[in-house]
Amino acid sequence: MSEKIQLYCIPYAGGTTEVFQELAQLLGDQVLVSCIEYAGHGARKAENFYGDFARLAEDVYGQMQKVRRADIPFALFGYSMGSIAVYELLWRYLADCPPQHIFLAAHEAPDIEWESKAYASLDDDRFMDMLIGFGGFEESNRKLLKNRFFRRLYYQPIREDYRLLADYHMDEMHLLPSDTTVFYAPADITEDQIMTWTRFASGRMEYVALGKNHFFIREHAQEMAEIMKREMGI
């Protein structure tokens, strides 16, 4: 069975392409899943981190172009920090070729001063408290802060991504050009916070509450996949 649509998946802060492995399997053969890897993360761990969010958007777009299947439509899925990356991509590079559908998850709209901007200034212990509270790490991981391998491969990429988020400011307001589905966990982001995306809607906007923490994709990939297939016409 040939693919009907290409889905670009852009991860959360500190995330790698592995974040979307289960989701990709659940989406099936008709969805060509193309996962983005940030510089300094995962398979690109030897590369330098981005200097600013504009550089991140430029690099992500370059990755998309390398694997683009021009014979099928595409959709975008941004998780947490990836949601902001999607917004930047849409107005910087995709204004003339909008996606069939937009999927966002676990992050407020780009025009507000979100709470996580303060996390970049935390010391290591308090930053780890935040990550544990989000469900990103276990308490047992705290002792690994003294391990150079752990810090370089797992901890430092997250800190660098939060630095980017802390420095981010929306340059221009643009409406989302396609129907949009926004996933969130109410215990992580309130309904009022997540619905800040409504101001950016030009088409249909659907909000889907799932899970109990920031990383609800780990437990709810099946539900997400079913909703995404429906919205992509699979």
Tab-separated table of C-alpha atoms in Angstrom:
chain	number	residue	atom	x	y	z
A	1	MET	CA	0.000	0.000	0.000
A	2	SER	CA	1.529	3.334	-1.027
A	3	GLU	CA	1.748	6.367	1.236
A	4	LYS	CA	-1.047	8.943	1.017
A	5	ILE	CA	0.503	11.717	3.094
A	6	GLN	CA	3.850	12.741	4.591
A	7	LEU	CA	3.912	13.720	8.265
A	8	TYR	CA	6.828	15.733	9.623
A	9	CYS	CA	7.302	15.214	13.374
A	10	ILE	CA	9.265	17.821	15.360
A	11	PRO	CA	10.214	16.898	18.948
A	12	TYR	CA	10.046	18.548	22.334
A	13	ALA	CA	13.014	20.138	24.146
A	14	GLY	CA	15.771	17.554	24.477
A	15	GLY	CA	13.862	15.103	22.289
A	16	THR	CA	15.182	13.020	19.410
A	17	THR	CA	13.600	11.146	16.522
A	18	GLU	CA	13.034	8.192	18.877
A	19	VAL	CA	10.199	10.156	20.516
A	20	PHE	CA	7.953	9.328	17.558
A	21	GLN	CA	8.866	5.679	16.885
A	22	GLU	CA	5.752	4.146	18.434
A	23	LEU	CA	3.480	6.753	16.864
A	24	ALA	CA	4.998	6.099	13.432
A	25	GLN	CA	4.262	2.384	13.730
A	26	LEU	CA	0.692	3.042	14.830
A	27	LEU	CA	0.026	5.432	11.936
A	28	GLY	CA	0.594	2.624	9.461
A	29	ASP	CA	1.915	2.322	5.937
A	30	GLN	CA	-0.200	5.069	4.394
A	31	VAL	CA	1.567	7.762	6.401
A	32	LEU	CA	5.182	8.498	5.530
A	33	VAL	CA	6.556	9.705	8.868
A	34	SER	CA	9.618	11.955	8.604
A	35	CYS	CA	11.117	12.730	12.020
A	36	ILE	CA	13.254	15.799	12.559
A	37	GLU	CA	16.507	15.644	14.557
A	38	TYR	CA	17.747	18.854	16.167
A	39	ALA	CA	21.448	19.719	15.893
A	40	GLY	CA	23.339	18.565	19.001
A	41	HIS	CA	20.758	15.844	19.697
A	42	GLY	CA	20.617	12.100	19.033
A	43	ALA	CA	22.247	11.127	15.753
A	44	ARG	CA	23.483	14.743	15.381
A	45	LYS	CA	25.065	14.904	18.838
A	46	ALA	CA	28.445	15.950	17.428
A	47	GLU	CA	26.996	19.127	15.884
A	48	ASN	CA	26.795	22.515	17.571
A	49	PHE	CA	23.574	23.643	19.223
A	50	TYR	CA	21.580	26.448	17.611
A	51	GLY	CA	22.383	30.042	18.434
A	52	ASP	CA	18.761	31.154	18.216
A	53	PHE	CA	15.297	29.951	17.229
A	54	ALA	CA	15.535	31.366	13.723
A	55	ARG	CA	18.529	29.097	13.093
A	56	LEU	CA	16.558	26.135	14.423
A	57	ALA	CA	13.690	26.874	12.028
A	58	GLU	CA	16.081	27.212	9.095
A	59	ASP	CA	17.723	23.890	9.877
A	60	VAL	CA	14.415	22.071	10.373
A	61	TYR	CA	13.148	23.369	7.032
A	62	GLY	CA	16.354	22.199	5.378
A	63	GLN	CA	15.817	18.702	6.762
A	64	MET	CA	12.239	18.720	5.512
A	65	GLN	CA	13.298	19.690	2.009
A	66	LYS	CA	15.807	16.841	1.814
A	67	VAL	CA	13.137	14.184	2.329
A	68	ARG	CA	10.088	15.898	0.797
A	69	ARG	CA	7.835	13.707	-1.336
A	70	ALA	CA	6.372	16.171	-3.814
A	71	ASP	CA	3.776	13.671	-5.090
A	72	ILE	CA	1.810	13.530	-1.825
A	73	PRO	CA	0.459	16.207	0.569
A	74	PHE	CA	2.071	16.792	3.941
A	75	ALA	CA	1.100	17.546	7.527
A	76	LEU	CA	3.073	18.948	10.463
A	77	PHE	CA	3.250	17.718	14.053
A	78	GLY	CA	5.110	19.741	16.671
A	79	TYR	CA	5.399	18.506	20.252
A	80	SER	CA	5.983	21.150	22.952
A	81	MET	CA	8.974	23.180	21.676
A	82	GLY	CA	8.207	21.580	18.324
A	83	SER	CA	4.898	23.481	18.303
A	84	ILE	CA	6.788	26.768	18.304
A	85	ALA	CA	9.054	25.407	15.577
A	86	VAL	CA	5.954	24.603	13.502
A	87	TYR	CA	4.661	28.152	13.899
A	88	GLU	CA	7.998	29.603	12.786
A	89	LEU	CA	8.185	27.242	9.809
A	90	LEU	CA	4.705	28.144	8.640
A	91	TRP	CA	5.274	31.860	8.227
A	92	ARG	CA	8.984	31.800	7.368
A	93	TYR	CA	9.038	29.008	4.787
A	94	LEU	CA	5.621	27.476	4.099
A	95	ALA	CA	3.357	30.459	3.456
A	96	ASP	CA	2.957	29.480	-0.214
A	97	CYS	CA	2.542	25.736	0.413
A	98	PRO	CA	0.543	25.152	3.603
A	99	PRO	CA	0.172	21.663	5.088
A	100	GLN	CA	-2.990	19.620	4.808
A	101	HIS	CA	-3.292	19.618	8.602
A	102	ILE	CA	-1.405	20.968	11.611
A	103	PHE	CA	-0.936	19.013	14.842
A	104	LEU	CA	0.403	20.736	17.949
A	105	ALA	CA	0.987	19.356	21.434
A	106	ALA	CA	1.848	20.390	24.987
A	107	HIS	CA	2.656	24.064	24.481
A	108	GLU	CA	0.915	27.415	24.652
A	109	ALA	CA	0.720	29.876	21.758
A	110	PRO	CA	3.882	31.760	20.706
A	111	ASP	CA	2.710	35.240	21.668
A	112	ILE	CA	2.608	34.804	25.452
A	113	GLU	CA	5.385	34.820	28.045
A	114	TRP	CA	5.056	31.204	29.097
A	115	GLU	CA	6.238	30.058	32.519
A	116	SER	CA	8.936	27.779	31.127
A	117	LYS	CA	10.969	30.787	29.957
A	118	ALA	CA	12.223	31.078	33.537
A	119	TYR	CA	13.551	27.515	33.622
A	120	ALA	CA	16.743	28.336	31.704
A	121	SER	CA	18.074	30.330	34.678
A	122	LEU	CA	17.597	27.533	37.231
A	123	ASP	CA	20.592	25.757	38.745
A	124	ASP	CA	21.059	22.063	37.976
A	125	ASP	CA	19.164	20.738	40.997
A	126	ARG	CA	16.151	22.980	40.480
A	127	PHE	CA	16.174	22.337	36.742
A	128	MET	CA	16.154	18.598	37.443
A	129	ASP	CA	13.246	19.142	39.869
A	130	MET	CA	11.345	20.684	36.978
A	131	LEU	CA	12.157	17.814	34.603
A	132	ILE	CA	11.135	15.210	37.171
A	133	GLY	CA	7.888	17.101	37.793
A	134	PHE	CA	7.174	17.061	34.048
A	135	GLY	CA	7.721	13.297	33.922
A	136	GLY	CA	10.863	13.617	31.797
A	137	PHE	CA	13.177	11.962	34.317
A	138	GLU	CA	12.915	9.807	37.433
A	139	GLU	CA	14.246	10.871	40.820
A	140	SER	CA	16.899	8.164	40.447
A	141	ASN	CA	18.339	10.078	37.468
A	142	ARG	CA	19.415	12.973	39.682
A	143	LYS	CA	22.690	11.287	40.622
A	144	LEU	CA	23.577	11.087	36.915
A	145	LEU	CA	24.131	14.854	36.827
A	146	LYS	CA	27.731	14.096	37.796
A	147	ASN	CA	28.140	11.715	34.854
A	148	ARG	CA	29.682	13.488	31.847
A	149	PHE	CA	28.150	11.045	29.359
A	150	PHE	CA	24.648	11.647	30.734
A	151	ARG	CA	25.121	15.400	30.812
A	152	ARG	CA	26.346	15.646	27.211
A	153	LEU	CA	23.892	13.247	25.600
A	154	TYR	CA	20.737	13.848	27.601
A	155	TYR	CA	20.930	16.759	30.011
A	156	GLN	CA	22.778	19.464	28.083
A	157	PRO	CA	20.540	19.258	24.991
A	158	ILE	CA	17.512	19.921	27.187
A	159	ARG	CA	19.206	22.898	28.841
A	160	GLU	CA	20.180	24.308	25.457
A	161	ASP	CA	16.629	23.949	24.155
A	162	TYR	CA	15.246	25.783	27.174
A	163	ARG	CA	17.776	28.527	26.522
A	164	LEU	CA	16.307	28.878	23.032
A	165	LEU	CA	12.791	28.992	24.455
A	166	ALA	CA	13.803	31.574	27.065
A	167	ASP	CA	15.173	33.854	24.332
A	168	TYR	CA	12.266	33.326	21.945
A	169	HIS	CA	9.984	36.234	21.071
A	170	MET	CA	7.357	36.115	18.336
A	171	ASP	CA	8.358	38.575	15.620
A	172	GLU	CA	5.073	38.645	13.744
A	173	MET	CA	1.600	37.277	14.270
A	174	HIS	CA	0.349	35.009	11.494
A	175	LEU	CA	-2.728	32.818	11.405
A	176	LEU	CA	-2.315	29.071	11.131
A	177	PRO	CA	-3.175	28.366	7.480
A	178	SER	CA	-4.764	24.934	7.984
A	179	ASP	CA	-7.181	23.122	10.257
A	180	THR	CA	-5.389	22.397	13.515
A	181	THR	CA	-5.547	19.780	16.273
A	182	VAL	CA	-3.972	20.630	19.632
A	183	PHE	CA	-3.193	17.853	22.137
A	184	TYR	CA	-2.574	18.652	25.799
A	185	ALA	CA	-2.643	17.218	29.320
A	186	PRO	CA	-4.793	19.346	31.667
A	187	ALA	CA	-2.448	18.664	34.590
A	188	ASP	CA	0.423	20.054	32.517
A	189	ILE	CA	-1.249	22.998	30.758
A	190	THR	CA	-4.619	24.424	31.724
A	191	GLU	CA	-7.460	24.726	29.253
A	192	ASP	CA	-7.155	28.531	29.318
A	193	GLN	CA	-3.427	28.334	28.566
A	194	ILE	CA	-3.701	25.889	25.687
A	195	MET	CA	-6.635	27.735	24.130
A	196	THR	CA	-4.377	30.745	23.533
A	197	TRP	CA	-3.853	29.057	20.131
A	198	THR	CA	-7.447	30.003	19.225
A	199	ARG	CA	-6.301	33.527	18.382
A	200	PHE	CA	-4.182	32.020	15.594
A	201	ALA	CA	-6.939	29.967	13.975
A	202	SER	CA	-7.980	30.598	10.383
A	203	GLY	CA	-9.775	27.261	10.073
A	204	ARG	CA	-11.130	24.610	12.397
A	205	MET	CA	-9.360	24.282	15.744
A	206	GLU	CA	-9.817	21.144	17.863
A	207	TYR	CA	-8.443	20.641	21.382
A	208	VAL	CA	-7.877	17.106	22.692
A	209	ALA	CA	-7.125	16.461	26.389
A	210	LEU	CA	-4.962	13.398	27.053
A	211	GLY	CA	-2.888	12.019	29.890
A	212	LYS	CA	-1.511	13.332	33.145
A	213	ASN	CA	1.859	14.924	32.343
A	214	HIS	CA	3.852	16.714	29.673
A	215	PHE	CA	4.958	13.499	27.959
A	216	PHE	CA	1.516	11.992	27.391
A	217	ILE	CA	2.622	10.677	23.994
A	218	ARG	CA	4.317	7.820	25.859
A	219	GLU	CA	1.017	6.425	27.169
A	220	HIS	CA	-1.446	7.753	24.605
A	221	ALA	CA	0.226	7.211	21.235
A	222	GLN	CA	-2.633	4.942	20.135
A	223	GLU	CA	-5.318	7.574	20.759
A	224	MET	CA	-3.197	10.245	19.110
A	225	ALA	CA	-2.569	8.054	16.063
A	226	GLU	CA	-6.280	7.394	15.567
A	227	ILE	CA	-7.134	11.086	15.730
A	228	MET	CA	-4.274	11.998	13.408
A	229	LYS	CA	-5.264	9.382	10.826
A	230	ARG	CA	-8.821	10.674	10.863
A	231	GLU	CA	-7.701	14.260	10.312
A	232	MET	CA	-5.300	13.248	7.536
A	233	GLY	CA	-8.016	11.252	5.777
A	234	ILE	CA	-6.420	7.836	6.338
